[in-house]
Amino acid sequence: MTSEPLTPNEVEMRRLMEELRDKHGAVAIKLGTTEGTGRPLGRFELVDYVHRLSLGILPVWVKVPGPEAHYEIKQLSRIGVQGIICSMTESAYAIWKFVKTLHDEVESEKLKQIVKGMNLESAASYESIDSILKAPEIKEIDHVTVGTHDLSRATGRSRDDPEVRKMAGEITRKAQAAGLSVSVSGVE
């Protein structure tokens, strides 16, 4: 992490990260730039801390608040996170804007190393999945996160409602068929 010795809590957090990776198949730690508070994290102190703490164990992927999150993407590139995910991706146009913003804010060599993802988490995302996956810029996207919590709220259903599960399954199948890796969040 740094040259400073780890605290007992940090040692335990690293052990838990290794356990998540080794015993449960975790592939990344996903954070958001607002961390559920609705407030920006200022200078991204928490993201930087988790990134440094998890080095060598799990990559850190961070969800930004939209396709044109210039400031957030620039800061995350500076920190060196291994993945950037666009929230509320609802159209092919959003993918175009997200990819353009990445190219504007991240140096080319660094961009090649970053996992580029999108959250599909709304009724509009579900209804637009085919056009999203046909967008020319999709070739620059590596990963899809299906956000079942927001998807269920957007459709007025619970997360375990059969219709929400069907929608999440369809998004997953189509994204995988397009060659994208997929994770599902918001599962209880």
mmCIF file of C-alpha atoms in Angstrom, residues 8 22 46 62 105 132 165 182:
data_model
loop_
_atom_site.group_PDB
_atom_site.id
_atom_site.type_symbol
_atom_site.label_atom_id
_atom_site.label_comp_id
_atom_site.label_asym_id
_atom_site.label_seq_id
_atom_site.Cartn_x
_atom_site.Cartn_y
_atom_site.Cartn_z
ATOM 1 C CA PRO A 8 -4.584 -4.354 12.248
ATOM 2 C CA ASP A 22 -10.005 -16.968 -3.554
ATOM 3 C CA LEU A 46 -11.912 6.907 -0.233
ATOM 4 C CA VAL A 62 -15.594 2.845 -10.007
ATOM 5 C CA GLU A 105 -9.783 12.498 -20.265
ATOM 6 C CA ILE A 132 -26.957 -0.234 -27.157
ATOM 7 C CA ARG A 165 -35.276 -11.663 -12.995
ATOM 8 C CA VAL A 182 -21.351 -9.416 -16.965
#
